[in-house]
Amino acid sequence: MDPANRREAIREAELDIDEGADIVMVKPAMTYLDIISDVRNTFDVPVAAYNVSGEYSLVKAAARLGWIDEQRVMMEVLTSIKRAGADIIVTYFAKDAAKVLNR
């Protein structure tokens, strides 16, 4: 797909649903928050978002260099994905986020 073409993303999601998809997944999540929102607002199916390894690595590397507060940024990233409309978030941060959420 052309990453700059929002309409194509919606058409692809519609084709997946027409073919019987129970869930639509959007990836990468951070740079496609608008698509997550569009899919959520257009279709009545659960929306999964995949916070891919590259996005995870960006946060980890910036934290390692002392540029960011890793825990705060991790939670901001995951919150933004949820706020965009994701029902399910697949992320490498799962264990770390669970620790924060279970405090």
GROMACS .gro file of N, CA and C in nm, residues 1 8-17 20-30 32-33 35-40 43 45-53 55 81 85-92:
model
  150
    1MET      N    1   0.083  -0.118   0.000
    1MET     CA    2   0.000   0.000   0.000
    1MET      C    3   0.087   0.125   0.000
    8GLU      N    4  -0.678   0.443   0.028
    8GLU     CA    5  -0.638   0.306  -0.003
    8GLU      C    6  -0.640   0.219   0.123
    9ALA      N    7  -0.598   0.274   0.234
    9ALA     CA    8  -0.599   0.199   0.360
    9ALA      C    9  -0.742   0.159   0.397
   10ILE      N   10  -0.836   0.251   0.380
   10ILE     CA   11  -0.976   0.220   0.410
   10ILE      C   12  -1.030   0.116   0.312
   11ARG      N   13  -0.995   0.130   0.185
   11ARG     CA   14  -1.039   0.029   0.086
   11ARG      C   15  -0.984  -0.109   0.120
   12GLU      N   16  -0.859  -0.116   0.160
   12GLU     CA   17  -0.798  -0.244   0.197
   12GLU      C   18  -0.867  -0.304   0.319
   13ALA      N   19  -0.898  -0.221   0.418
   13ALA     CA   20  -0.968  -0.270   0.536
   13ALA      C   21  -1.106  -0.322   0.498
   14GLU      N   22  -1.173  -0.250   0.410
   14GLU     CA   23  -1.306  -0.292   0.365
   14GLU      C   24  -1.299  -0.426   0.291
   15LEU      N   25  -1.199  -0.443   0.207
   15LEU     CA   26  -1.181  -0.570   0.137
   15LEU      C   27  -1.158  -0.684   0.235
   16ASP      N   28  -1.076  -0.659   0.338
   16ASP     CA   29  -1.050  -0.762   0.439
   16ASP      C   30  -1.180  -0.801   0.510
   17ILE      N   31  -1.259  -0.702   0.545
   17ILE     CA   32  -1.386  -0.729   0.614
   17ILE      C   33  -1.481  -0.804   0.522
   20GLY      N   34  -1.425  -1.159   0.518
   20GLY     CA   35  -1.454  -1.232   0.640
   20GLY      C   36  -1.367  -1.203   0.760
   21ALA      N   37  -1.284  -1.100   0.752
   21ALA     CA   38  -1.198  -1.068   0.867
   21ALA      C   39  -1.283  -1.030   0.987
   22ASP      N   40  -1.249  -1.086   1.101
   22ASP     CA   41  -1.317  -1.054   1.225
   22ASP      C   42  -1.255  -0.933   1.294
   23ILE      N   43  -1.128  -0.909   1.265
   23ILE     CA   44  -1.051  -0.800   1.324
   23ILE      C   45  -0.967  -0.738   1.211
   24VAL      N   46  -0.950  -0.607   1.216
   24VAL     CA   47  -0.862  -0.539   1.121
   24VAL      C   48  -0.739  -0.491   1.197
   25MET      N   49  -0.619  -0.522   1.145
   25MET     CA   50  -0.496  -0.478   1.209
   25MET      C   51  -0.431  -0.367   1.129
   26VAL      N   52  -0.386  -0.265   1.200
   26VAL     CA   53  -0.313  -0.154   1.140
   26VAL      C   54  -0.171  -0.158   1.194
   27LYS      N   55  -0.074  -0.153   1.102
   27LYS     CA   56   0.066  -0.149   1.144
   27LYS      C   57   0.147  -0.070   1.042
   28PRO      N   58   0.244   0.002   1.085
   28PRO     CA   59   0.286   0.030   1.221
   28PRO      C   60   0.188   0.125   1.290
   29ALA      N   61   0.177   0.113   1.419
   29ALA     CA   62   0.074   0.186   1.492
   29ALA      C   63   0.104   0.335   1.508
   30MET      N   64   0.223   0.369   1.551
   30MET     CA   65   0.252   0.509   1.585
   30MET      C   66   0.237   0.604   1.467
   32TYR      N   67   0.056   0.552   1.205
   32TYR     CA   68  -0.072   0.533   1.137
   32TYR      C   69  -0.190   0.555   1.232
   33LEU      N   70  -0.173   0.645   1.328
   33LEU     CA   71  -0.282   0.674   1.421
   33LEU      C   72  -0.405   0.725   1.348
   35ILE      N   73  -0.502   0.637   1.053
   35ILE     CA   74  -0.567   0.521   0.989
   35ILE      C   75  -0.642   0.439   1.094
   36ILE      N   76  -0.583   0.422   1.211
   36ILE     CA   77  -0.653   0.352   1.319
   36ILE      C   78  -0.785   0.423   1.346
   37SER      N   79  -0.781   0.553   1.357
   37SER     CA   80  -0.901   0.632   1.383
   37SER      C   81  -1.002   0.619   1.269
   38ASP      N   82  -0.955   0.627   1.146
   38ASP     CA   83  -1.044   0.613   1.030
   38ASP      C   84  -1.113   0.477   1.028
   39VAL      N   85  -1.036   0.372   1.052
   39VAL     CA   86  -1.092   0.236   1.052
   39VAL      C   87  -1.194   0.224   1.165
   40ARG      N   88  -1.160   0.272   1.283
   40ARG     CA   89  -1.251   0.267   1.398
   40ARG      C   90  -1.383   0.337   1.365
   43PHE      N   91  -1.579   0.131   1.035
   43PHE     CA   92  -1.624  -0.008   1.039
   43PHE      C   93  -1.659  -0.051   1.181
   45VAL      N   94  -1.592  -0.335   1.346
   45VAL     CA   95  -1.514  -0.454   1.380
   45VAL      C   96  -1.405  -0.410   1.478
   46PRO      N   97  -1.355  -0.502   1.558
   46PRO     CA   98  -1.243  -0.466   1.646
   46PRO      C   99  -1.122  -0.422   1.562
   47VAL      N  100  -1.051  -0.323   1.614
   47VAL     CA  101  -0.932  -0.272   1.548
   47VAL      C  102  -0.810  -0.306   1.633
   48ALA      N  103  -0.718  -0.378   1.574
   48ALA     CA  104  -0.591  -0.411   1.640
   48ALA      C  105  -0.483  -0.319   1.583
   49ALA      N  106  -0.390  -0.279   1.668
   49ALA     CA  107  -0.278  -0.197   1.624
   49ALA      C  108  -0.150  -0.267   1.666
   50TYR      N  109  -0.057  -0.277   1.574
   50TYR     CA  110   0.071  -0.343   1.601
   50TYR      C  111   0.178  -0.236   1.617
   51ASN      N  112   0.224  -0.218   1.740
   51ASN     CA  113   0.332  -0.126   1.773
   51ASN      C  114   0.462  -0.200   1.740
   52VAL      N  115   0.510  -0.184   1.618
   52VAL     CA  116   0.616  -0.268   1.562
   52VAL      C  117   0.751  -0.248   1.632
   53SER      N  118   0.842  -0.340   1.605
   53SER     CA  119   0.972  -0.341   1.672
   53SER      C  120   1.052  -0.214   1.648
   55GLU      N  121   0.936   0.090   1.621
   55GLU     CA  122   0.883   0.193   1.710
   55GLU      C  123   0.932   0.168   1.853
   81ILE      N  124  -0.225   0.530   2.096
   81ILE     CA  125  -0.278   0.424   2.011
   81ILE      C  126  -0.420   0.389   2.056
   85GLY      N  127  -0.827   0.474   1.877
   85GLY     CA  128  -0.937   0.382   1.853
   85GLY      C  129  -0.904   0.235   1.854
   86ALA      N  130  -0.781   0.199   1.887
   86ALA     CA  131  -0.745   0.058   1.889
   86ALA      C  132  -0.813  -0.014   2.005
   87ASP      N  133  -0.872  -0.128   1.973
   87ASP     CA  134  -0.931  -0.214   2.076
   87ASP      C  135  -0.825  -0.308   2.132
   88ILE      N  136  -0.728  -0.343   2.049
   88ILE     CA  137  -0.622  -0.437   2.083
   88ILE      C  138  -0.490  -0.372   2.044
   89ILE      N  139  -0.392  -0.377   2.133
   89ILE     CA  140  -0.258  -0.326   2.101
   89ILE      C  141  -0.159  -0.439   2.117
   90VAL      N  142  -0.092  -0.471   2.008
   90VAL     CA  143   0.015  -0.572   2.010
   90VAL      C  144   0.145  -0.492   2.019
   91THR      N  145   0.222  -0.516   2.126
   91THR     CA  146   0.341  -0.435   2.149
   91THR      C  147   0.450  -0.513   2.223
   92TYR      N  148   0.573  -0.478   2.195
   92TYR     CA  149   0.686  -0.533   2.267
   92TYR      C  150   0.693  -0.474   2.408
   0.00000   0.00000   0.00000
